[in-house]
Short mmCIF file of C-alpha atoms and ligand atoms in Angstrom, two decimals:
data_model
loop_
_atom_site.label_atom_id
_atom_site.label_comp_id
_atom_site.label_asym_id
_atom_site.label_seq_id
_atom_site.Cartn_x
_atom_site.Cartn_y
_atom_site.Cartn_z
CA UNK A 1 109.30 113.81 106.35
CA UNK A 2 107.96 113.95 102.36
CA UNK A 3 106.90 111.20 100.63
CA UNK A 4 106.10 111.46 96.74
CA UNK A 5 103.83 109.20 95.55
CA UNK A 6 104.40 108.80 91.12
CA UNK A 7 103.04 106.56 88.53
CA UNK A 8 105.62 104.71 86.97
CA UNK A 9 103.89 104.14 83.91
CA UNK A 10 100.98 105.49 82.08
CA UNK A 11 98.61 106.38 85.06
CA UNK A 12 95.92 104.47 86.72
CA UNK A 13 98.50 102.69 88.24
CA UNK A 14 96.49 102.63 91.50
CA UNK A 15 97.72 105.71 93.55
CA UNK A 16 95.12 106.40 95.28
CA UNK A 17 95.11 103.41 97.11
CA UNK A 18 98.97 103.74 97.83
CA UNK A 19 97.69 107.64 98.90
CA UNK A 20 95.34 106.14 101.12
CA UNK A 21 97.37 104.04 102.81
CA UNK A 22 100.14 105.49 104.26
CA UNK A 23 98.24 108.85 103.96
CA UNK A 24 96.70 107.94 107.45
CA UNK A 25 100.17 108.59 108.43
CA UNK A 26 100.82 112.10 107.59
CA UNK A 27 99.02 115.76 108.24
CA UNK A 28 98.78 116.85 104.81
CA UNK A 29 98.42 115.23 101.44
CA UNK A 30 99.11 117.94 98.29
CA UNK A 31 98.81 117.44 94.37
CA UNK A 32 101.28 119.16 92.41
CA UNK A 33 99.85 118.59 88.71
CA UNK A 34 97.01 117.74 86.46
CA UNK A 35 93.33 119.10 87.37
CA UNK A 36 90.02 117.09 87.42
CA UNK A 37 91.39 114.70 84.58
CA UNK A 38 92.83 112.41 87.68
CA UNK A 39 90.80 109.30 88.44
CA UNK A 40 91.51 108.20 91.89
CA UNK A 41 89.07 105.76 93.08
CA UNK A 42 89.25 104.89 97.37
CA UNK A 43 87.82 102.22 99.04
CA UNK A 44 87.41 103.30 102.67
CA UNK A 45 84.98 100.55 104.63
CA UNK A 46 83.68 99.60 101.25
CA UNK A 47 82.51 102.48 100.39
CA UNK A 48 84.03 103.98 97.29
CA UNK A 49 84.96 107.48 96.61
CA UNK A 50 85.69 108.57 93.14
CA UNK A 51 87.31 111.60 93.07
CA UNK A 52 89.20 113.69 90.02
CA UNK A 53 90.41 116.52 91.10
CA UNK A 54 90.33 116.73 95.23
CA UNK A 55 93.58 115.07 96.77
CA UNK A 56 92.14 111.61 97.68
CA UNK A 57 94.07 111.76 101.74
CA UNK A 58 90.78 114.49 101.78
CA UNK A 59 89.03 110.93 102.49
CA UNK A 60 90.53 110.28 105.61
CA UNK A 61 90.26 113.81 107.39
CA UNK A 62 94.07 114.92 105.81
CA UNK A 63 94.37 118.39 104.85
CA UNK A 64 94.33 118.35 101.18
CA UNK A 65 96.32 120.99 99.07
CA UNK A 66 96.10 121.63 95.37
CA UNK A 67 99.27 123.33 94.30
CA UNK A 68 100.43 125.80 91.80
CA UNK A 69 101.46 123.39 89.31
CA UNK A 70 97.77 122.09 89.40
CA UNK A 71 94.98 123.14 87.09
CA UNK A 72 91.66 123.77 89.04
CA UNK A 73 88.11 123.30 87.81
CA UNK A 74 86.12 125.48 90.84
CA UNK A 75 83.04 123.77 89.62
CA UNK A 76 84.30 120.00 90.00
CA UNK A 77 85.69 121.03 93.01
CA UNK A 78 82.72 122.17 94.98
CA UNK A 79 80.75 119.69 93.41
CA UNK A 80 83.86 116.83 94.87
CA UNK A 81 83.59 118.75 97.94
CA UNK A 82 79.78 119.15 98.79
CA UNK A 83 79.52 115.31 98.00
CA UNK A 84 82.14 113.94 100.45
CA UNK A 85 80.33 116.36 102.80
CA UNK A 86 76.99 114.56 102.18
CA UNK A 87 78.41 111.46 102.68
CA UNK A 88 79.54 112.64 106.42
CA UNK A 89 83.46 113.79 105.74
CA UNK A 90 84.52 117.12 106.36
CA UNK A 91 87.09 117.66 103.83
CA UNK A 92 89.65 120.26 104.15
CA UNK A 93 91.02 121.29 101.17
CA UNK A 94 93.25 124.50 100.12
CA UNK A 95 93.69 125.51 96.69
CA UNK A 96 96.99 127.50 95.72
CA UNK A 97 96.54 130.96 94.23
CA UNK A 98 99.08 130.60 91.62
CA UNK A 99 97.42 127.40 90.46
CA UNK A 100 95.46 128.43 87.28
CA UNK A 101 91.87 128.02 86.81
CA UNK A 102 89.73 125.95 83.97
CA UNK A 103 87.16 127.76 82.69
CA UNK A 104 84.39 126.21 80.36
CA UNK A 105 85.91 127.31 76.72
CA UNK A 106 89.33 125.57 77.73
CA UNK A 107 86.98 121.91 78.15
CA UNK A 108 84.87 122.99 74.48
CA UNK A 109 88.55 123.82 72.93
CA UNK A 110 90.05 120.92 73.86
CA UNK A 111 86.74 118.98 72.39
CA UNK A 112 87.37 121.08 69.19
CA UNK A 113 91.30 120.03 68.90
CA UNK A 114 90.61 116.54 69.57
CA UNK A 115 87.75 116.41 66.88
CA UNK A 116 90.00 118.20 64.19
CA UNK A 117 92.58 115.61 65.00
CA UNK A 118 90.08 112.26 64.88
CA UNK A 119 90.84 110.96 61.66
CA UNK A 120 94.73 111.36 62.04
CA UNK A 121 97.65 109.91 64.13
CA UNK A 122 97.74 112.98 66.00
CA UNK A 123 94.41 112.68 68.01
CA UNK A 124 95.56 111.99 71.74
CA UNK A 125 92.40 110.72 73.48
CA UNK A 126 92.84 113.26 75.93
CA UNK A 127 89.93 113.46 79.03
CA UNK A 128 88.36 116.45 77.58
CA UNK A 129 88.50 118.16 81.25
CA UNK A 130 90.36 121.21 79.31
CA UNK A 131 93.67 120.62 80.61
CA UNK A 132 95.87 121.37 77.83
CA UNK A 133 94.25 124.49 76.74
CA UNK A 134 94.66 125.72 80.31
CA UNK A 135 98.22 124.54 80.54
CA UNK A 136 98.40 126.83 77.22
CA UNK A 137 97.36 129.77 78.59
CA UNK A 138 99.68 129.34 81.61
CA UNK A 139 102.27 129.14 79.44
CA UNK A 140 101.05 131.77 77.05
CA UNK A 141 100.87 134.28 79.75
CA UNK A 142 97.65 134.68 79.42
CA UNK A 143 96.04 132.34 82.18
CA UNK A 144 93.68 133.61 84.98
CA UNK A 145 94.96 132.12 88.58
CA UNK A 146 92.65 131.28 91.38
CA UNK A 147 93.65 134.57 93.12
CA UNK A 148 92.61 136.25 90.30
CA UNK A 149 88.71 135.03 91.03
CA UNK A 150 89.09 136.60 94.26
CA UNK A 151 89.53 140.42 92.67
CA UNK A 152 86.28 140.72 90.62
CA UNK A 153 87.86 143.69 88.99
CA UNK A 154 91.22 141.84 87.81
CA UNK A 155 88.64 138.93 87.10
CA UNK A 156 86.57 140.82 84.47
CA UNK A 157 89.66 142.44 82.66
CA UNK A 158 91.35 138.94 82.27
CA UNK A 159 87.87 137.71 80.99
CA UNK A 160 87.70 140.75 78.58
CA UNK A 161 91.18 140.10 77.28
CA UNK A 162 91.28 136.54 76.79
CA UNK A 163 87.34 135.36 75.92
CA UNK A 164 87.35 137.06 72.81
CA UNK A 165 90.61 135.60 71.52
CA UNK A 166 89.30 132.10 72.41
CA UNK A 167 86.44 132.86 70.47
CA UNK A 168 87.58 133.54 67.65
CA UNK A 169 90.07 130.65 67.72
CA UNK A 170 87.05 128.60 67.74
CA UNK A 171 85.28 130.54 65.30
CA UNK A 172 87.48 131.55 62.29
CA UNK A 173 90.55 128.64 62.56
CA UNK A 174 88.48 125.84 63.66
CA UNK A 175 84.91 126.96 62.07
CA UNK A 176 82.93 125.87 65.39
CA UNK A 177 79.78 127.75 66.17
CA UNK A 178 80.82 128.79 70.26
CA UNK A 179 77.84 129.23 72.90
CA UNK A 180 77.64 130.08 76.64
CA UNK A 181 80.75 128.87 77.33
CA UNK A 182 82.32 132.20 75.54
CA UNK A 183 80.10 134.56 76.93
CA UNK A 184 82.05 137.04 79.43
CA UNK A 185 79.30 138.25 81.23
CA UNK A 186 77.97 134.79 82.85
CA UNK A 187 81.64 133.25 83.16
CA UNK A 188 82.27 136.56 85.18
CA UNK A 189 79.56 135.68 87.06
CA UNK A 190 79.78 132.46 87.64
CA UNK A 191 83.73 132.73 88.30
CA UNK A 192 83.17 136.02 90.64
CA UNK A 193 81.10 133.32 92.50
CA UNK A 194 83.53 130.67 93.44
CA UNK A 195 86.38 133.07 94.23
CA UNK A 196 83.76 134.38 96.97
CA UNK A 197 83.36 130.76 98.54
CA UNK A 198 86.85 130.30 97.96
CA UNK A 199 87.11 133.87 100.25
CA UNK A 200 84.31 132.76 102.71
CA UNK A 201 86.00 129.05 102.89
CA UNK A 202 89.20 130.22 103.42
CA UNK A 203 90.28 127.89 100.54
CA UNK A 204 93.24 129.68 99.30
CA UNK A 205 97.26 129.74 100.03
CA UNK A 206 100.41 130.38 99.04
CA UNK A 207 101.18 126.71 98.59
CA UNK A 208 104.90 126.83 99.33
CA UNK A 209 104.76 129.01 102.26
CA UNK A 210 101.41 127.02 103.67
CA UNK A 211 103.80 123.71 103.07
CA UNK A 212 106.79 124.85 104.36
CA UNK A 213 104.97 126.42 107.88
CA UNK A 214 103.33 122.76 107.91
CA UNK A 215 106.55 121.12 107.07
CA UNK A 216 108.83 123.43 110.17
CA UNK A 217 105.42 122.45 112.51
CA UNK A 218 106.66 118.62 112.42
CA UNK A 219 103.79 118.08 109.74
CA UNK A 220 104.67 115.28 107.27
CA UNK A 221 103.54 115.61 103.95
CA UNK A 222 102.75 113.09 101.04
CA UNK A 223 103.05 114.69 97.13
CA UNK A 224 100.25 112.58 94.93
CA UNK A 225 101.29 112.78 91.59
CA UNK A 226 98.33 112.32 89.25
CA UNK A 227 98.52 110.18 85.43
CA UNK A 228 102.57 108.75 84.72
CA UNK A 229 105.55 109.02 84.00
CA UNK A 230 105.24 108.14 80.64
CA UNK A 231 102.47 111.05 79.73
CA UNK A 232 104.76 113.52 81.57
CA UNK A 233 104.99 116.58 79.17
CA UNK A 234 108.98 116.69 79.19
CA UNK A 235 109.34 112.74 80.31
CA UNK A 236 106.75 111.04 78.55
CA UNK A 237 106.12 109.78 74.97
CA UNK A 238 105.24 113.16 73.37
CA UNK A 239 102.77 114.36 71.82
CA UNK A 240 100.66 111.45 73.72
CA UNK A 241 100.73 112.88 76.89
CA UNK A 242 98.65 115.28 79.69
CA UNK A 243 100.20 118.96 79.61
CA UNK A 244 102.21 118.78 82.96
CA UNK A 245 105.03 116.93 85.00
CA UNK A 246 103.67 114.11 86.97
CA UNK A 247 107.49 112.96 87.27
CA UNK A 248 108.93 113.88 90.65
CA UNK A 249 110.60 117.28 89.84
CA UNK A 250 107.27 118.39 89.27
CA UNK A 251 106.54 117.91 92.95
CA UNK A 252 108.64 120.62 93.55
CA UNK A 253 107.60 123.24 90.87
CA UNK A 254 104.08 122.30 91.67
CA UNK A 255 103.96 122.91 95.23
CA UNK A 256 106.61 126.14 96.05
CA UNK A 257 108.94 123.37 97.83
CA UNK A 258 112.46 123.31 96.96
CA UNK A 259 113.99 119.94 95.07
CA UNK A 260 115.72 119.03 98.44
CA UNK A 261 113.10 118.85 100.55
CA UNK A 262 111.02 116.73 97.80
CA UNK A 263 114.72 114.59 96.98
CA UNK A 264 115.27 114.34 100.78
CA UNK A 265 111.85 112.17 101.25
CA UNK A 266 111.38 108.98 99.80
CA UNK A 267 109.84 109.13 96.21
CA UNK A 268 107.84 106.29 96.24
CA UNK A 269 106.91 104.67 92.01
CA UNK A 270 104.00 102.94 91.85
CA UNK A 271 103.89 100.14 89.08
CA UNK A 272 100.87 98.25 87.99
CA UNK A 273 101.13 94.57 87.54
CA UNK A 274 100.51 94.91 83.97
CA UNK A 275 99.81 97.69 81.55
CA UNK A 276 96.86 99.96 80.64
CA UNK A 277 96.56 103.01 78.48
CA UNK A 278 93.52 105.29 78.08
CA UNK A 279 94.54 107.47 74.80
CA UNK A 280 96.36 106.74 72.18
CA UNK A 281 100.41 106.41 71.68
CA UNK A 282 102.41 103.33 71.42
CA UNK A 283 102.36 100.03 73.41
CA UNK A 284 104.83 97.56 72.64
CA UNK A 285 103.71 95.19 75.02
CA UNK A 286 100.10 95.51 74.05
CA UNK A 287 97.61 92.48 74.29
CA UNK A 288 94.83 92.48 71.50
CA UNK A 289 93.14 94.72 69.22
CA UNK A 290 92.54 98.28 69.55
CA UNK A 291 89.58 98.87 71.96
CA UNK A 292 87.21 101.80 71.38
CA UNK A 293 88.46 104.63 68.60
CA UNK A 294 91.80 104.47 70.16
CA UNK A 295 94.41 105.73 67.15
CA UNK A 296 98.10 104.78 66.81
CA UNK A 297 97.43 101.33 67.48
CA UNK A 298 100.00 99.07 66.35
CA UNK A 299 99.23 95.47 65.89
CA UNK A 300 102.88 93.72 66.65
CA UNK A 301 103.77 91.63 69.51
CA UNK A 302 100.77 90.22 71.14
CA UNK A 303 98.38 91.90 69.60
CA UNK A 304 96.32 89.16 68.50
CA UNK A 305 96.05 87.58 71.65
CA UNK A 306 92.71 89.64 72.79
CA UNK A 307 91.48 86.93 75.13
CA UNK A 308 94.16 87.88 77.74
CA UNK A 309 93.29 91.58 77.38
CA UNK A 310 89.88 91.10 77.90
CA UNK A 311 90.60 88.48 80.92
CA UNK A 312 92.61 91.07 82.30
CA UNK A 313 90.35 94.13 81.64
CA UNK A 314 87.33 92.53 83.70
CA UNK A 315 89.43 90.97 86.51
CA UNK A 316 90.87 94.06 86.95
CA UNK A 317 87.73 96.69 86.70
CA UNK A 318 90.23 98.21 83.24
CA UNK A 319 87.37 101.06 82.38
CA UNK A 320 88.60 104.90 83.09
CA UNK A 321 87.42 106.38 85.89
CA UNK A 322 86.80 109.60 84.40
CA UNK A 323 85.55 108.78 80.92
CA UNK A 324 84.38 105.39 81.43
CA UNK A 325 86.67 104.08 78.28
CA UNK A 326 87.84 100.56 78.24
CA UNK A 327 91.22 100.79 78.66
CA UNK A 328 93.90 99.20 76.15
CA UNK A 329 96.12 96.28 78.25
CA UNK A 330 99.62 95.34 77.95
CA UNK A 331 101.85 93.25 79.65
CA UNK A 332 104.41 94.85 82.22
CA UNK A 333 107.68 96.99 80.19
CA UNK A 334 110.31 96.77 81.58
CA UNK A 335 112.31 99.82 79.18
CA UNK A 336 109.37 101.68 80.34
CA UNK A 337 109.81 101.25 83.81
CA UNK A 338 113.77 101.53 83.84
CA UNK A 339 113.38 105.14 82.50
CA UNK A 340 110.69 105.82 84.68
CA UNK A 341 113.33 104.86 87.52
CA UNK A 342 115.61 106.72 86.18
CA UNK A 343 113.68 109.88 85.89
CA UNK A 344 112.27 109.80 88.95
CA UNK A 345 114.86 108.46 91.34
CA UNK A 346 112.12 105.55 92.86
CA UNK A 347 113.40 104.99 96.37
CA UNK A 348 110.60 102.48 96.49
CA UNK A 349 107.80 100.32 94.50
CA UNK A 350 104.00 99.50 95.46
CA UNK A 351 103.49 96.90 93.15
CA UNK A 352 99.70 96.98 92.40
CA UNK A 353 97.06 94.19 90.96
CA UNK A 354 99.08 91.33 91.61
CA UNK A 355 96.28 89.32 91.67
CA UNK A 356 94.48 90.94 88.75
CA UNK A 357 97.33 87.82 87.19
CA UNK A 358 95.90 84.82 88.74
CA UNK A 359 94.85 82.05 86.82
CA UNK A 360 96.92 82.85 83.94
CA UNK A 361 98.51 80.24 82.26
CA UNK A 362 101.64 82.14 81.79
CA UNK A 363 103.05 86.05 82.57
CA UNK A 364 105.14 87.64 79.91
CA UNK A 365 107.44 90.91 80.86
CA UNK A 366 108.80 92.89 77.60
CA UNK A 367 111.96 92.58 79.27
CA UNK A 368 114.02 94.33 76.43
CA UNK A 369 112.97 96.15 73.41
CA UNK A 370 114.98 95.20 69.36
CA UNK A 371 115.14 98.26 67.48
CA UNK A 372 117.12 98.45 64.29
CA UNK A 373 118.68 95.02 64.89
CA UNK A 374 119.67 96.26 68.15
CA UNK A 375 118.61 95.35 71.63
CA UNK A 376 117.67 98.27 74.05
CA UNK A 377 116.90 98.44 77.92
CA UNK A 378 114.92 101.61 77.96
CA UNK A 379 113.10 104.10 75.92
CA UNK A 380 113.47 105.93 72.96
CA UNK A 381 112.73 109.92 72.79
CA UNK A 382 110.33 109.67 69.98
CA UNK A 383 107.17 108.19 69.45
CA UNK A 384 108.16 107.17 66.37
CA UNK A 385 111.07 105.21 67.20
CA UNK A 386 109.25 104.18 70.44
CA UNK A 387 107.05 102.72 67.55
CA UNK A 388 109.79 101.23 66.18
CA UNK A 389 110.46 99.01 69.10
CA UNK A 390 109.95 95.45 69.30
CA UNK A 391 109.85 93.45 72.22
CA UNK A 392 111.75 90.47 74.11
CA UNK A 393 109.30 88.88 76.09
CA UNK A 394 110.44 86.86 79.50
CA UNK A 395 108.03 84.33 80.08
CA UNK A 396 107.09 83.01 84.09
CA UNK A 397 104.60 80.79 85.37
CA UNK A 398 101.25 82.14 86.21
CA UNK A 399 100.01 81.73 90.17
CA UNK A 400 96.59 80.51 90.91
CA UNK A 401 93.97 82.59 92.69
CA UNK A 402 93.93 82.43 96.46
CA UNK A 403 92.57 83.83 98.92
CA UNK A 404 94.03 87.91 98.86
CA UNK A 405 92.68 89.13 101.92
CA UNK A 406 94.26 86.15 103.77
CA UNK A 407 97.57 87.22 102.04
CA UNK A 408 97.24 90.40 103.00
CA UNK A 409 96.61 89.38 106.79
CA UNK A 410 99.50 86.68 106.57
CA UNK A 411 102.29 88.64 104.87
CA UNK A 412 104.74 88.60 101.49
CA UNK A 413 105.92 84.98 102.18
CA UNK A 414 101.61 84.22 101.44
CA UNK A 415 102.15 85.60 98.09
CA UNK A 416 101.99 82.67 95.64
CA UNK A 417 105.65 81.32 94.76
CA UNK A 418 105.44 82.43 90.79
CA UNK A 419 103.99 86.11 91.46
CA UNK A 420 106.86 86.30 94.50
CA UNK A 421 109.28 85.74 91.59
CA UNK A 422 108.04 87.98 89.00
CA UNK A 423 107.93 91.01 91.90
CA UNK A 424 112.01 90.22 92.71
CA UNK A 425 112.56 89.62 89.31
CA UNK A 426 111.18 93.69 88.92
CA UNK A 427 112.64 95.06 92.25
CA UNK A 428 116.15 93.50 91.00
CA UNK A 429 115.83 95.11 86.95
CA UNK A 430 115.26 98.52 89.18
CA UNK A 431 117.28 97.67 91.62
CA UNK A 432 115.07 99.12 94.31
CA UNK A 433 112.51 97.71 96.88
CA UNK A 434 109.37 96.84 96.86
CA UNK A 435 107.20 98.43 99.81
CA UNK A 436 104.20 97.21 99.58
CA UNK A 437 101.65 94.63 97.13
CA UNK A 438 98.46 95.35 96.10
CA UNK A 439 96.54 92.45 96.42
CA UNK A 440 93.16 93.52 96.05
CA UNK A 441 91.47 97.20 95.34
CA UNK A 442 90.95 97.89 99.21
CA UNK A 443 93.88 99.36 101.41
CA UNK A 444 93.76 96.95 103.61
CA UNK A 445 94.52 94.51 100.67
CA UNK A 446 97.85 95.33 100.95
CA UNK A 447 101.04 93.53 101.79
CA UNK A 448 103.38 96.02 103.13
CA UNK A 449 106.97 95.02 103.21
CA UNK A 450 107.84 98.96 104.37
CA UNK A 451 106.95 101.73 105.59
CA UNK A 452 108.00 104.62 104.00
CA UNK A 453 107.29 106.85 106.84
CA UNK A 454 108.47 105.20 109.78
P1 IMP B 501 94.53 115.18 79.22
O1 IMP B 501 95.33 115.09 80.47
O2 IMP B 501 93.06 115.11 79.43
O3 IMP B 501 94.94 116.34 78.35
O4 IMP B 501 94.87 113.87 78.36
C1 IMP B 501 96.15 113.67 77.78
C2 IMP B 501 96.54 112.20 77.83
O5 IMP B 501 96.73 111.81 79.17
C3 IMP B 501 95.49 111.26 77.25
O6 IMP B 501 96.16 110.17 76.67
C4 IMP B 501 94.74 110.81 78.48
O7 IMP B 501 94.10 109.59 78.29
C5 IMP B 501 95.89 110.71 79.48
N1 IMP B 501 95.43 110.85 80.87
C6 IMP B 501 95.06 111.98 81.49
N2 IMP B 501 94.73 111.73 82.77
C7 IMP B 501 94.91 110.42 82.97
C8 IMP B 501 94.78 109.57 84.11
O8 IMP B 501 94.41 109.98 85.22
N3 IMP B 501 95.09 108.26 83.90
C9 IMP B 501 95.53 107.79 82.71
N4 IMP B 501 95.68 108.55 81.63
C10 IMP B 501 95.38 109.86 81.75
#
């Protein structure tokens, strides 16, 4: 049994709850994408972990696997690692050796790019953990792979090759003065060092093989998809996106499994109440003015209406886990979410932050988008006509604030009358489920309708 676990929209859709919840279900829990730009925040006995780049089921004793598709960051790992294991867990994770490592020049070029871009359109607000620049290199055949930190030989020739070309990328295009983070002999080093824990730990695998021995041992397995659907590389709105596939096809390229065995599971979108975006990029739906030094804001629809952003921001905690940002809100899309469907083949939803809505006068859905005169249902391939797109707002009551944890306890016929009718009113435009609520930000604040794994 698989179970994907993808964000429907534009990340920090809460997935790490969903992860968490039904992750005390199965053996292993494996990322297939992204690196340490992931914020997945866990409430276990309220405690909370914040984790970015270990697989959050490594938070209640599952075996946690990065995969190939994956971009690893050794040192936020063993730092992720030797804090869980101060606070009493005894994580297990395993990294895959084809995933490809981020080194220190790949977080300082990603700086530069996003600098050089600040005063145009084209800045993307990115984390700044490096990701694209790795990504780049995988691509550009000249990435260096976790196995490659365990052969200190291979290790220093990659350095020797690459460093140098980085530097002067830095140097002569961009004009940037580069430090420590270029200098070959400490990254070798430093590098040489965490392949040898990685040896000692017995961290690495052949992801696919490790997964497939697990999955032929009656192991099941959840896939946690990091950021959205909508800041997929392929799937998303382009050039505002994260350099990989968080859409469920990538749960097979990033993890060595074949697209039956992923398409065989359930594949399970999770879809925040509202909206939120950290970078930049279009938001038709989007409530207020533009928060922070957040480009290719567009003030249309209900963007003057900032007092229901900000209501919505501090009900629902709307600051990045990983940067801290305040987070630009929106009300829910439904074009968004029907091509997020579509792309991803949801065989459920986990409707999260429910009550993040309560007390609201009124809930609007951008049910439809106009665009040249026309009326639309889902997306458009280009920013710039994404831009374009106006839209038609449904209107439904708002539901007051009750008691969550009692509607957790009680069940989906506690859930206030309106917000019952604005989640059918979403499983019915998707025509698919809804598995569980999010009522509140711990997993037992959940209403769970079903079960993905039984
Ligand atoms: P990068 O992944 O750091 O390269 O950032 C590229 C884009 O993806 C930026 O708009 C980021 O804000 C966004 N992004 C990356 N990770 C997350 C996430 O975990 N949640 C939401 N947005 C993210």
């Amino acid at each position: 049994m698989t179970v994907t676990i993808v964000g429907s929209q534009l990340g920090d859709e809460g997935k790490g709850g969903v992860v968490d919840l039904w992750g005390d279900a199965v053996d292993v829990v494996a990322r297939y994408q992204g690196g340490d730009n992931a914020g997945h925040t866990v409430v276990e006995d309220g405690t909370e972990y914040k984790l970015s780049l270990v697989p959050s089921g490594a938070v209640r004793g599952k075996v946690g696997v990065l995969g190939n598709g994956c971009v690893v960051n050794p040192s936020t790992l063993f730092e992720e690692i030797d804090d869980l294991r101060e606070r009493g867990l005894d994580p297990d994770v395993r990294v895959a050796r084809r995933a490809h490592v981020i080194f220190p020049y790949h977080r300082v070029l990603d700086g530069i790019e996003e600098d050089v871009k600040s005063d145009s359109d084209m800045k993307v607000g990115t984390t700044g953990r490096g990701i694209g620049p790795t990504y780049e290199d995988k691509a550009g055949r000249r990435g260096i792979r976790v196995a490659d930190l365990l052969d200190s030989e291979g290790l220093r020739e990659k350095l020797e090759y690459v460093v140098p070309q980085k530097q002067r990328l830095a140097e002569d295009v961009f004009g940037v003065e580069t430090g420590e983070e270029f200098d070959i002999a400490s990254l070798y080093e430093e590098y040489k060092s965490y392949g040898e824990r990685l040896a000692d730990e017995d961290m690495t695998v052949e992801a696919g093989q490790f997964l497939t021995d697990r999955i032929a041992d009656g192991d099941d397995v959840m896939f946690e998809g990091a950021q959205g659907t909508l800041i997929d590389i392929d799937h998303g709105n382009y050039p505002y996106v994260t350099s990989s596939n968080p859409t469920a096809g990538g749960a097979a390229t990033g993890t060595g499994l074949s697209p039956g065995i992923v398409g065989g599971g359930e594949i399970v979108g999770i879809v925040k109440a509202y909206l939120t975006r950290v970078g930049s990029g279009p938001l038709p739906t989007e409530l207020g003015g533009v928060v922070g030094d957040t480009p290719g804001y567009d003030e249309r629809g209900e963007g003057d209406n900032e007092d229901v952003a900000e209501y919505i921001r501090e009900e629902g905690g709307e600051y990045g886990t990983v940067t801290g940002r305040p987070r630009r809100v929106g009300w829910l899309d439904m074009p968004m979410l029907r091509h997020s469907a579509r792309t991803n083949g949801f065989t459920g939803l986990a409707v999260n932050h429910i009550d993040v809505l309560s007390d609201l006068d009124e809930v609007k859905v951008g049910h439809s988008y106009d665009l040249d005169g026309e009326e639309i249902y889902t997306v458009p391939a280009t920013t710039e006509r994404w831009s374009d797109c106006e839209p038609n707002f449904r209107t439904f009551d708002g539901w007051d604030d009750v008691n969550w944890s009692d509607v957790a306890d009680e069940g989906y016929d506690a859930i206030p009358e309106n917000a019952r009718a604005y989640l059918e009113y979403v499983s019915d435009e998707l025509d698919t489920d809804v598995y569980a609520v999010g009522v509140g930000p711990g997993r037992e604040e959940t209403v769970v309708l079903e079960n993905p794994l039984e």
